[in-house]
Coordinates of C-alpha atoms in Angstrom, one line a residue:
Chain A
X243 CA -7.5 -38.4 -24.0
X244 CA -10.4 -37.4 -26.1
X245 CA -11.9 -35.0 -23.7
X246 CA -9.0 -32.6 -23.3
X247 CA -5.9 -31.5 -25.0
X248 CA -2.8 -30.0 -23.7
X249 CA -2.0 -26.5 -24.7
X250 CA 1.6 -25.5 -24.8
X251 CA 2.4 -22.1 -23.7
X252 CA 5.9 -21.0 -24.0
X253 CA 7.3 -18.8 -21.4
X254 CA 10.5 -17.0 -22.2
X255 CA 12.8 -15.8 -19.4
X256 CA 10.8 -14.0 -16.8
X257 CA 8.2 -12.9 -19.2
X258 CA 5.2 -15.1 -19.3
X259 CA 3.1 -14.8 -22.4
X260 CA -0.7 -14.7 -22.0
X261 CA -2.4 -18.0 -21.8
X262 CA -4.7 -18.6 -24.7
X263 CA -8.2 -18.2 -23.5
X264 CA -9.4 -21.4 -22.0
X265 CA -13.0 -21.3 -21.0
X266 CA -14.0 -23.5 -18.2
X267 CA -16.2 -26.2 -19.7
X268 CA -19.9 -25.8 -19.4
X269 CA -19.7 -28.6 -17.0
X270 CA -21.8 -27.2 -14.2
X271 CA -21.6 -30.1 -11.8
X272 CA -21.3 -29.9 -8.1
X273 CA -17.7 -28.6 -8.2
X274 CA -18.4 -24.9 -7.8
X275 CA -17.7 -22.4 -5.2
X276 CA -19.8 -19.3 -5.2
X277 CA -17.7 -16.7 -3.4
X278 CA -20.5 -14.5 -2.6
X279 CA -22.3 -17.0 -0.4
X280 CA -22.4 -16.2 3.2
X281 CA -20.8 -19.2 4.9
X282 CA -18.4 -21.4 3.0
X283 CA -17.2 -24.8 3.9
X284 CA -13.8 -25.0 2.3
X285 CA -13.8 -27.3 -0.7
X286 CA -11.7 -30.4 -0.1
X287 CA -9.1 -31.1 -2.8
X288 CA -6.2 -33.4 -3.4
X289 CA -3.0 -32.6 -5.1
X290 CA -0.8 -35.7 -5.3
X291 CA 2.8 -34.6 -5.7
X292 CA 3.3 -33.7 -9.4
X293 CA 5.1 -36.4 -11.4
X294 CA 8.8 -35.7 -12.1
X295 CA 9.4 -36.6 -15.7
X296 CA 13.0 -37.1 -14.8
X297 CA 15.0 -37.4 -11.6
X298 CA 16.3 -33.9 -12.2
X299 CA 12.8 -32.5 -12.0
X300 CA 11.9 -34.1 -8.6
X301 CA 12.6 -31.1 -6.4
X302 CA 10.8 -28.7 -8.7
X303 CA 7.8 -31.1 -9.0
X304 CA 7.6 -31.1 -5.2
X305 CA 7.9 -27.3 -4.9
X306 CA 5.4 -26.6 -7.6
X307 CA 2.8 -28.9 -6.0
X308 CA 3.4 -27.2 -2.6
X309 CA 2.9 -23.7 -3.9
X310 CA -0.3 -24.6 -5.8
X311 CA -1.7 -26.2 -2.6
X312 CA -0.6 -23.2 -0.5
X313 CA -2.2 -20.7 -3.0
X314 CA -5.5 -22.6 -2.8
X315 CA -5.7 -23.2 0.9
X316 CA -4.5 -19.6 1.5
X317 CA -7.8 -18.4 0.1
X318 CA -9.8 -20.1 2.9
X319 CA -12.0 -21.5 0.1
X320 CA -10.2 -24.8 -0.3
X321 CA -8.9 -27.4 2.1
X322 CA -6.2 -29.8 1.1
X323 CA -6.6 -33.5 1.9
X324 CA -3.1 -34.5 3.0
X325 CA -1.1 -37.0 1.1
X326 CA -1.2 -39.4 4.0
X327 CA -4.9 -39.9 3.5
X328 CA -4.6 -40.6 -0.2
X329 CA -5.6 -44.1 -1.3
X330 CA -4.6 -43.9 -4.9
X331 CA -1.1 -43.1 -5.9
X332 CA -0.6 -41.2 -9.1
X333 CA 2.5 -42.4 -10.8
X334 CA 1.7 -41.5 -14.4
X335 CA 0.3 -38.2 -15.5
X336 CA -1.6 -39.9 -18.3
X337 CA -3.0 -42.9 -16.4
X338 CA -6.7 -43.1 -15.9
X339 CA -7.9 -41.5 -12.6
X340 CA -9.2 -43.9 -10.0
X341 CA -12.2 -41.7 -9.1
X342 CA -13.5 -44.1 -6.5
X343 CA -10.3 -43.8 -4.5
X344 CA -10.7 -40.0 -4.4
X345 CA -14.4 -40.1 -3.6
X346 CA -13.6 -42.4 -0.7
X347 CA -11.6 -39.7 1.0
X348 CA -14.1 -37.0 -0.1
X349 CA -11.7 -35.1 -2.4
X350 CA -14.1 -33.0 -4.5
X351 CA -11.4 -31.7 -6.7
X352 CA -8.3 -33.5 -7.9
X353 CA -5.3 -31.8 -9.4
X354 CA -2.7 -33.8 -11.1
X355 CA 0.4 -32.7 -12.9
X356 CA 3.9 -33.3 -14.1
X357 CA 7.1 -31.3 -14.2
X358 CA 9.8 -31.7 -16.7
X359 CA 13.2 -30.0 -17.1
X360 CA 14.8 -29.4 -20.4
X361 CA 18.1 -28.0 -21.6
X362 CA 19.2 -24.5 -21.0
X363 CA 17.3 -24.2 -17.7
X364 CA 13.9 -24.7 -19.2
X365 CA 11.0 -26.4 -17.5
X366 CA 7.5 -27.4 -18.2
X367 CA 4.5 -27.8 -15.9
X368 CA 1.4 -29.7 -17.0
X369 CA -1.7 -30.1 -15.0
X370 CA -5.3 -31.4 -15.1
X371 CA -8.2 -30.6 -12.8
X372 CA -10.9 -33.2 -12.2
X373 CA -14.3 -32.9 -10.7
X374 CA -14.2 -36.1 -8.7
X375 CA -17.9 -36.7 -8.1
X376 CA -18.7 -36.0 -11.8
X377 CA -15.8 -38.2 -12.7
X378 CA -14.9 -35.6 -15.4
X379 CA -12.1 -33.1 -16.1
X380 CA -13.0 -29.5 -15.3
X381 CA -11.5 -27.5 -18.2
X382 CA -8.7 -28.5 -20.4
X383 CA -5.3 -29.7 -19.4
X384 CA -2.7 -27.0 -19.7
X385 CA 1.0 -26.8 -20.0
X386 CA 3.2 -24.0 -19.0
X387 CA 6.8 -23.6 -20.0
X388 CA 9.6 -21.3 -19.0
X389 CA 12.9 -21.0 -17.3
X390 CA 13.3 -22.7 -14.0
X391 CA 13.7 -19.4 -12.1
X392 CA 10.1 -18.7 -12.9
X393 CA 8.8 -21.9 -11.3
X394 CA 6.8 -20.1 -8.7
X395 CA 5.0 -18.1 -11.4
X396 CA 4.1 -21.3 -13.2
X397 CA 2.7 -22.8 -10.0
X398 CA 0.7 -19.6 -9.4
X399 CA -0.6 -19.8 -12.9
X400 CA -1.8 -23.3 -12.3
X401 CA -3.4 -22.3 -9.0
X402 CA -5.1 -19.3 -10.8
X403 CA -6.6 -21.7 -13.3
X404 CA -7.9 -24.0 -10.7
X405 CA -9.3 -21.1 -8.7
X406 CA -10.9 -19.6 -11.8
X407 CA -12.5 -22.9 -13.0
X408 CA -14.0 -23.7 -9.6
X409 CA -15.1 -20.2 -8.6
X410 CA -15.9 -18.8 -12.0
X411 CA -13.8 -15.7 -11.2
X412 CA -10.3 -14.7 -12.2
X413 CA -7.5 -15.6 -9.8
X414 CA -5.0 -13.5 -8.0
X415 CA -2.0 -15.7 -7.3
X416 CA 0.3 -14.6 -10.2
X417 CA 0.7 -11.1 -8.9
X418 CA 3.1 -8.9 -7.0
X419 CA 2.9 -6.5 -4.1
X420 CA 5.0 -3.3 -3.8
X421 CA 5.3 -2.2 -0.1
X422 CA 7.5 -0.2 2.3
X423 CA 10.0 -2.2 4.2
X424 CA 10.6 -0.6 7.6
X425 CA 13.4 -0.9 10.1
X426 CA 14.8 1.0 13.1
X427 CA 13.4 2.8 16.1
X428 CA 9.8 4.0 16.0
X429 CA 11.0 7.7 16.2
X430 CA 13.4 7.3 13.3
X431 CA 12.2 4.6 11.0
X432 CA 14.1 3.8 7.9
X433 CA 11.8 3.0 5.0
X434 CA 12.7 1.3 1.7
X435 CA 10.5 0.4 -1.3
X436 CA 10.4 -3.3 -1.9
X437 CA 8.5 -5.7 -4.2
X438 CA 7.5 -9.3 -3.7
X439 CA 5.2 -12.0 -4.9
X440 CA 1.7 -11.8 -3.5
X441 CA 2.6 -14.6 -1.0
X442 CA 5.8 -12.9 0.3
X443 CA 8.3 -14.8 -1.9
X444 CA 11.0 -13.2 -4.0
X445 CA 11.5 -10.0 -2.1
X446 CA 13.5 -7.4 -3.9
X447 CA 14.4 -4.0 -2.6
X448 CA 13.8 -1.1 -4.9
X449 CA 15.3 1.9 -3.0
X450 CA 18.0 2.3 -0.4
X451 CA 17.6 3.5 3.2
X452 CA 18.7 7.1 2.5
X453 CA 15.3 8.7 2.2
X454 CA 11.8 8.2 3.7
X455 CA 9.4 6.7 1.2
X456 CA 5.7 6.4 1.5
X457 CA 2.6 4.9 0.0
X458 CA 3.7 3.3 -3.3
X459 CA 1.2 2.6 -6.1
X460 CA 1.7 0.2 -9.0
X461 CA 0.7 0.8 -12.6
X462 CA -2.0 -1.2 -14.3
X463 CA 0.7 -2.9 -16.4
X464 CA 2.7 -3.6 -13.2
X465 CA 5.8 -2.1 -14.7
X466 CA 6.0 1.2 -12.9
X467 CA 5.6 2.4 -9.3
X468 CA 4.5 5.8 -8.1
X469 CA 5.5 6.8 -4.5
X470 CA 6.3 9.7 -2.3
X471 CA 9.9 10.3 -1.3
X472 CA 11.8 12.7 0.9
X473 CA 14.9 12.4 -1.2
X474 CA 14.6 16.1 -2.2
X475 CA 14.1 17.1 1.5
X476 CA 10.3 17.4 1.3
X477 CA 7.6 15.0 0.1
X478 CA 7.8 14.7 -3.7
X479 CA 6.1 12.3 -6.1
X480 CA 8.6 9.9 -7.7
X481 CA 8.2 7.2 -10.3
X482 CA 10.3 4.0 -10.5
X483 CA 10.7 1.6 -13.3
X484 CA 10.5 -1.9 -11.8
X485 CA 12.5 -3.6 -14.5
X486 CA 15.6 -1.5 -14.2
X487 CA 14.9 0.0 -10.7
X488 CA 15.5 3.5 -11.8
X489 CA 13.7 6.2 -9.7
X490 CA 13.1 9.7 -10.8
X491 CA 11.3 12.7 -9.4
X492 CA 8.3 13.6 -11.5
X493 CA 8.8 17.4 -11.0
X494 CA 5.1 18.0 -10.6
X495 CA 5.8 21.2 -8.8
X496 CA 8.9 23.4 -8.3
X497 CA 8.0 24.6 -4.9
X498 CA 5.1 22.7 -3.4
X499 CA 4.8 19.4 -1.6
X500 CA 3.4 16.6 -3.8
X501 CA 2.2 13.2 -2.5
X502 CA -0.5 10.5 -2.6
X503 CA -0.1 9.8 -6.3
X504 CA -2.0 7.2 -8.2
X505 CA -2.1 6.1 -11.9
X506 CA -5.1 6.4 -14.1
X507 CA -6.2 3.0 -15.4
X508 CA -4.8 3.7 -18.8
X509 CA -1.5 4.8 -17.4
X510 CA -1.5 8.0 -19.4
X511 CA -2.1 10.3 -16.5
X512 CA -1.9 10.4 -12.7
X513 CA -3.7 12.1 -9.9
X514 CA -2.0 13.4 -6.8
X515 CA -2.2 15.8 -3.9
X516 CA -0.4 19.1 -3.8
X517 CA 0.0 21.0 -0.6
X518 CA 0.7 24.7 -0.9
X519 CA 0.2 27.4 1.7
X520 CA -1.2 24.9 4.1
X521 CA -4.0 23.8 1.7
X522 CA -4.0 20.4 0.0
X523 CA -5.9 19.9 -3.3
X524 CA -6.0 17.3 -6.0
X525 CA -4.3 17.6 -9.4
X526 CA -3.9 15.6 -12.5
X527 CA -0.7 15.3 -14.5
X528 CA -0.8 14.2 -18.1
X529 CA 2.2 12.0 -18.7
X530 CA 2.4 12.7 -22.4
X531 CA 1.8 16.5 -22.5
X532 CA 3.2 17.3 -19.1
X533 CA 0.0 19.4 -18.5
X534 CA -1.1 19.8 -14.9
X535 CA -4.7 20.4 -14.1
X536 CA -6.1 21.4 -10.7
X537 CA -9.2 19.2 -9.9
X538 CA -10.3 20.6 -6.5
X539 CA -10.0 24.0 -4.9
X540 CA -11.6 23.7 -1.6
X541 CA -9.9 25.2 1.5
X542 CA -10.0 21.8 3.0
X543 CA -7.6 18.8 2.9
X544 CA -8.4 16.8 -0.3
X545 CA -6.2 13.7 -0.7
X546 CA -5.9 10.0 -1.3
X547 CA -7.5 9.9 -4.8
X548 CA -8.3 6.7 -6.6
X549 CA -9.8 6.2 -10.1
X550 CA -12.8 4.1 -10.9
X551 CA -11.7 1.1 -13.2
X552 CA -13.2 2.9 -16.2
X553 CA -11.2 6.0 -15.4
X554 CA -14.3 8.2 -15.5
X555 CA -14.6 9.0 -11.8
X556 CA -12.3 9.7 -8.8
X557 CA -13.0 8.8 -5.2
X558 CA -11.1 10.7 -2.6
X559 CA -11.1 11.9 0.9
X560 CA -11.8 15.4 2.1
X561 CA -12.4 17.1 5.4
X562 CA -14.5 19.9 3.7
X563 CA -17.5 18.9 5.9
X564 CA -15.4 19.2 9.0
X565 CA -13.9 15.7 9.2
X566 CA -12.4 13.2 6.8
X567 CA -15.2 11.7 4.5
X568 CA -15.3 10.0 1.2
X569 CA -16.4 11.8 -2.0
X570 CA -16.8 10.9 -5.7
X571 CA -16.3 13.4 -8.5
X572 CA -15.9 13.2 -12.3
X573 CA -12.3 12.5 -13.4
X574 CA -12.2 16.0 -14.9
X575 CA -13.1 17.6 -11.5
X576 CA -16.3 19.3 -10.7
X577 CA -19.0 18.7 -8.2
X578 CA -18.2 16.0 -5.6
X579 CA -20.8 13.7 -4.0
X580 CA -20.2 12.6 -0.5
X581 CA -20.8 8.8 0.0
X582 CA -19.8 8.2 3.6
X583 CA -22.2 9.2 6.4
X584 CA -21.5 6.8 9.3
X585 CA -19.9 7.7 12.6
X586 CA -16.2 8.5 12.6
X587 CA -13.7 9.5 10.0
X588 CA -13.2 7.9 6.6
X589 CA -10.0 8.0 4.5
X590 CA -7.8 6.3 1.9
X591 CA -10.6 5.2 -0.4
X592 CA -9.6 2.7 -3.1
X593 CA -11.9 1.7 -5.9
X594 CA -12.3 -2.1 -6.5
X595 CA -11.0 -3.4 -9.8
X596 CA -14.5 -4.9 -10.2
X597 CA -16.0 -1.4 -9.9
X598 CA -18.6 -2.3 -7.3
X599 CA -17.0 -1.4 -4.0
X600 CA -14.8 1.1 -2.5
X601 CA -12.4 0.0 0.3
X602 CA -11.5 2.6 3.0
X603 CA -9.9 3.2 6.4
X604 CA -12.3 4.1 9.1
X605 CA -11.4 5.7 12.4
X606 CA -14.0 5.6 15.1
X607 CA -13.9 5.7 18.9
X608 CA -10.2 5.1 19.1
X609 CA -10.2 2.1 16.7
X610 CA -9.2 1.7 13.1
X611 CA -11.0 -0.4 10.6
X612 CA -10.7 -1.5 7.0
X613 CA -14.2 -1.5 5.4
X614 CA -16.0 -1.5 2.1
X615 CA -18.9 0.6 0.9
X616 CA -20.9 0.6 -2.4
X617 CA -20.3 3.3 -4.9
X618 CA -23.7 4.8 -4.1
X619 CA -22.8 5.0 -0.4
X620 CA -24.9 2.1 0.7
X621 CA -23.9 -1.2 2.3
X622 CA -21.0 -0.1 4.5
X623 CA -19.3 -3.1 6.0
X624 CA -16.3 -3.1 8.4
X625 CA -14.0 -6.1 7.8
X626 CA -11.3 -5.5 10.5
X627 CA -10.7 -3.7 13.7
X628 CA -7.5 -3.0 15.6
X629 CA -5.4 -0.3 17.2
X630 CA -4.3 0.8 13.7
X631 CA -5.4 -0.6 10.4
X632 CA -5.0 1.5 7.3
X633 CA -4.3 1.7 3.6
X634 CA -6.3 -1.0 1.8
X635 CA -5.3 -2.3 -1.6
X636 CA -7.3 -4.7 -3.7
X637 CA -6.3 -8.1 -5.1
X638 CA -6.5 -8.3 -8.9
X639 CA -9.9 -9.9 -8.8
X640 CA -11.4 -7.6 -6.2
X641 CA -12.0 -10.5 -3.6
X642 CA -9.2 -9.8 -1.1
X643 CA -7.9 -6.7 0.5
X644 CA -4.3 -6.2 1.8
X645 CA -3.6 -3.5 4.3
X646 CA -1.2 -2.2 7.0
X647 CA -1.8 -3.2 10.6
X648 CA 0.4 -1.5 13.2
X649 CA 0.7 -2.6 16.8
X650 CA 0.8 0.0 19.6
X651 CA 3.4 1.3 22.0
X652 CA 7.1 2.1 21.8
X653 CA 7.9 -1.3 20.3
X654 CA 4.9 -1.2 18.0
X655 CA 5.6 -2.2 14.4
X656 CA 3.6 -2.4 11.1
X657 CA 2.9 -5.6 9.2
X658 CA 0.9 -6.5 6.1
X659 CA -2.4 -8.4 6.5
X660 CA -5.0 -9.6 4.1
X661 CA -8.7 -10.2 4.5
X662 CA -11.4 -11.4 2.2
X663 CA -14.0 -8.8 1.2
X664 CA -16.4 -11.1 3.0
X665 CA -14.5 -10.3 6.2
X666 CA -13.2 -13.9 6.5
X667 CA -9.7 -15.3 6.3
X668 CA -7.8 -12.5 8.1
X669 CA -4.1 -13.4 8.0
X670 CA -0.7 -11.9 8.1
X671 CA 1.3 -11.7 4.9
X672 CA 4.9 -12.8 5.4
X673 CA 7.5 -10.1 4.9
X674 CA 11.2 -10.0 5.9
X675 CA 10.6 -7.5 8.6
X676 CA 8.1 -4.7 9.5
X677 CA 6.2 -3.6 6.4
X678 CA 3.5 -1.1 5.5
X679 CA 1.6 0.5 2.6
X680 CA 1.1 -2.5 0.3
X681 CA 0.1 -1.9 -3.3
X682 CA -1.2 -5.0 -5.1
X683 CA -0.5 -5.4 -8.8
X684 CA -2.9 -6.6 -11.4
X685 CA -2.5 -10.2 -12.6
X686 CA 0.9 -10.4 -14.4
X687 CA 0.9 -11.0 -18.1
Chain B
X139 CA 10.9 29.4 -0.5
X140 CA 14.2 27.9 -1.4
X141 CA 15.1 24.6 0.2
X142 CA 18.5 24.7 -1.2
X143 CA 19.2 27.7 0.9
X144 CA 19.0 25.7 4.1
X145 CA 22.5 24.7 4.9
X146 CA 23.1 22.2 7.6
X147 CA 25.6 23.4 10.1
X148 CA 28.3 21.1 11.0
X149 CA 28.9 20.4 14.6
X150 CA 26.5 19.1 17.2
X151 CA 24.9 21.5 19.7
X152 CA 25.1 20.7 23.3
X153 CA 21.7 19.7 24.3
X154 CA 22.3 18.1 27.6
X155 CA 19.8 20.1 29.5
X156 CA 17.1 19.7 27.0
X157 CA 14.3 17.3 27.8
X158 CA 12.5 17.9 24.6
X159 CA 15.3 17.3 22.1
X160 CA 14.3 15.6 18.9
X161 CA 15.4 12.0 19.0
X162 CA 16.1 11.9 15.3
X163 CA 18.7 13.3 13.1
X164 CA 18.6 11.4 10.0
X165 CA 19.3 12.6 6.5
X166 CA 15.6 13.3 5.8
X167 CA 16.0 17.0 6.6
X168 CA 14.5 16.6 10.1
X169 CA 16.6 17.1 13.1
X170 CA 17.3 19.1 16.2
X171 CA 18.5 22.6 15.6
X172 CA 22.2 22.2 15.3
X173 CA 24.6 25.0 15.5
X174 CA 27.6 26.5 17.1
X175 CA 27.4 27.9 20.5
X176 CA 26.2 26.7 23.9
X177 CA 22.7 27.2 25.2
X178 CA 24.0 30.1 27.3
X179 CA 24.7 32.1 24.1
X180 CA 21.5 33.9 23.3
X181 CA 22.4 34.0 19.6
X182 CA 22.9 30.2 19.4
X183 CA 20.4 27.7 18.0
X184 CA 20.7 25.9 21.2
X185 CA 19.4 29.0 23.1
X186 CA 16.6 29.3 20.5
X187 CA 15.6 25.7 21.0
X188 CA 15.7 25.6 24.8
X189 CA 15.1 29.1 26.1
X190 CA 12.9 30.6 23.3
X191 CA 11.2 27.3 22.6
X192 CA 11.5 25.7 19.2
X193 CA 8.1 24.1 19.0
X194 CA 4.4 24.6 19.4
X195 CA 1.7 22.0 20.0
X196 CA -1.7 21.5 18.4
X197 CA -5.1 20.0 19.4
X198 CA -6.3 16.8 17.9
X199 CA -6.9 17.2 14.1
X200 CA -6.4 21.0 14.4
X201 CA -3.9 23.3 12.8
X202 CA -5.0 26.5 14.5
X203 CA -2.5 28.1 16.9
X204 CA -3.4 28.1 20.5
X205 CA -2.7 31.1 22.7
X206 CA 0.3 29.3 24.2
X207 CA 1.6 28.6 20.7
X208 CA 1.2 32.2 19.7
X209 CA 3.3 33.3 22.7
X210 CA 6.0 30.9 21.7
X211 CA 5.9 32.1 18.2
X212 CA 6.1 35.8 19.3
X213 CA 9.3 34.9 21.1
X214 CA 10.6 33.0 18.0
X215 CA 9.8 36.0 15.8
X216 CA 11.7 38.3 18.2
X217 CA 14.7 36.0 18.2
X218 CA 14.7 35.7 14.4
X219 CA 14.6 39.6 14.2
X220 CA 17.6 39.8 16.4
X221 CA 19.5 37.0 14.6
X222 CA 19.1 37.9 10.9
X223 CA 21.7 35.5 9.7
X224 CA 19.5 32.5 10.5
X225 CA 16.8 31.0 8.4
X226 CA 14.2 28.6 9.7
X227 CA 12.8 25.3 8.5
X228 CA 9.4 24.6 10.0
X229 CA 8.6 20.9 10.4
X230 CA 5.0 20.0 10.7
X231 CA 4.1 16.7 12.5
X232 CA 1.1 14.7 13.5
X233 CA 0.4 12.0 16.0
X234 CA -0.1 8.4 14.9
X235 CA -3.9 8.4 15.2
X236 CA -4.6 9.3 11.6
X237 CA -4.0 7.9 8.1
X238 CA -0.7 8.5 6.4
X239 CA -1.7 10.9 3.6
X240 CA -4.1 12.9 5.7
X241 CA -1.4 13.4 8.3
X242 CA 1.0 14.7 5.7
X243 CA -1.6 17.2 4.7
X244 CA -2.5 18.1 8.3
X245 CA 1.1 18.6 9.2
X246 CA 1.6 20.7 6.2
X247 CA -1.2 22.9 7.4
X248 CA 0.4 23.1 10.9
X249 CA 3.8 24.1 9.5
X250 CA 2.1 26.7 7.3
X251 CA 0.1 28.1 10.2
X252 CA 3.4 28.7 12.0
X253 CA 5.1 30.2 8.9
X254 CA 2.2 32.5 8.3
X255 CA 2.2 33.6 11.9
X256 CA 5.9 34.3 11.9
X257 CA 5.5 36.3 8.7
X258 CA 2.7 38.3 10.4
X259 CA 5.2 39.1 13.1
X260 CA 7.6 40.5 10.7
X261 CA 9.8 37.6 9.7
X262 CA 10.7 37.8 6.0
X263 CA 9.0 35.0 4.1
X264 CA 12.2 34.1 2.3
X265 CA 13.8 33.1 5.5
X266 CA 11.1 30.5 6.2
X267 CA 10.4 27.2 4.6
X268 CA 8.1 24.3 5.7
X269 CA 8.2 20.6 5.4
X270 CA 5.4 18.2 6.5
X271 CA 6.4 14.9 8.2
X272 CA 2.9 13.6 8.9
X273 CA 3.2 10.8 11.5
X274 CA 6.6 9.7 10.2
X275 CA 8.8 11.2 12.9
X276 CA 7.3 11.1 16.4
X277 CA 9.4 12.4 19.3
X278 CA 7.5 10.4 21.9
X279 CA 6.7 6.8 21.0
X280 CA 4.1 5.6 23.5
X281 CA 0.6 5.0 22.3
X282 CA -1.3 7.3 24.6
X283 CA -2.3 11.0 24.8
X284 CA 0.8 11.8 26.9
X285 CA 2.9 11.1 23.8
X286 CA 0.4 12.1 21.1
X287 CA 0.3 15.7 22.5
X288 CA 4.0 15.9 22.1
X289 CA 3.9 14.7 18.6
X290 CA 1.2 17.1 17.3
X291 CA 3.7 19.8 16.8
X292 CA 5.5 22.2 14.6
X293 CA 9.2 22.6 15.2
X294 CA 11.1 25.6 14.1
X295 CA 14.6 24.5 13.2
X296 CA 16.9 27.5 12.8
X297 CA 20.0 27.2 10.7
X298 CA 22.7 29.7 9.8
X299 CA 22.6 31.1 6.3
X300 CA 20.1 31.4 3.6
X301 CA 18.0 34.3 4.8
X302 CA 18.0 37.7 3.3
X303 CA 17.4 39.4 6.6
X304 CA 15.0 42.1 7.5

């Protein structure tokens, strides 16, 4: 007990307070995944079911352990050694770890924990992470507390800690995704805004079926959503407060179509497309002053803008050269620099939260791809290929991209998929039905 | 352009002979031209839709009007001149082979091309409004060119009321 201490973090209601900064210890033993490496053998870990501190905590303990394991294995970077292979049984959170037993089954990381329930619907989750082959803890033990209805978030927080300590990068599990839930015939789809946890749990609908909605974007703080709605009869930028689910038209133009909005990183302004007289240009709207500024004035289609993480530049698509291509310009407008020069058409650019890459949709020879390219236009890589892939959105740590994949034909339907920026670990994201246009939030606070 | 001036007319037009009818009629503002009167009545929206031709088609990734499109629009302009009590909502559409935002912009450009042409043929601009639907409302749902070329369209939906006339 001398090499770590438990930190208590009180979580009240659904609001989780920030975890005090816990630096992974300078322990640089073998327990390390470097995500940038070309080929990765998933790191084997064991997570014996968390100890229930009382019989009433048994089910939560089991569920929390399962969500942590699912988070980690879902990355493709970790592989769980099933409980049936465990030699040691952990019956006490504070008992010494039998490292030999975990080495014997080649578990490189060991996660132990306990779950307790208190009065008034409260619960606590404690965990420790061990580097089995160094026979040492990796980082400090942590304790999360909150109401029982936030148990999934506590599990995601634990998984984020484990991911972060082993990879050296921030995690992405305690995050949410806003998307468009679709239903009905292909010629007359009904579309509603919905929000869910990053793994598809806790789906909540944010709008009704009465009007088409398109392409939501979530604010940096995760509290507001921008989207395009046909509620007024024509495409109009709306904003919705997630907490009280109150939508409002932003009134960006009295007579023009507005769409493709996105927040500035500081949330104080937004950029969007406005289409007037058949021409589509980019504009900025200052939330505080209400001032609108035109940023482009080419006779071409300029749309799908996205800020750099520092808010100083905007990447967007334009067909000013004859076909859809990617351009970067200063956030105040001005001369734009084309960065895409490969074959085909490039659209929907989104700047990585790390700042290093831009994700895009590429259309070439009848196929659609999600790809990434460096900010200087070099290093284009295609991560996916299908009949129709489009609309990438970044995980909070810039390591995973979620996007829409739609199947072809009369019965074709969209679904959400995710893929590592390496191109590995392509998989479907569970949704209640057909879904499109994901927008991934930052890590929740 | 005043969207509020577009008043949906109650009653469903008889479109039995129409092979090209819109398959949608939701509350989004899209829909087949609805109005009183059978297709045999040359002042009816049904006649406009079926005999005059309510839609024009575009090449891939283009919003320029083909010669065939211009002929259809000449007839539309003539009908609108004869039926001054109607206004028109021009819906722009795109096929599914494009990204969502780009297709909104492209279909806005298509609808505007139609509007501009009708204005050039004498239709008062205050009788016309446009709305882009991108790839959100296809009429043909197969994933081949035989459907795509039906979906790359601008549909002129005539509705009673709203217009100031010539």
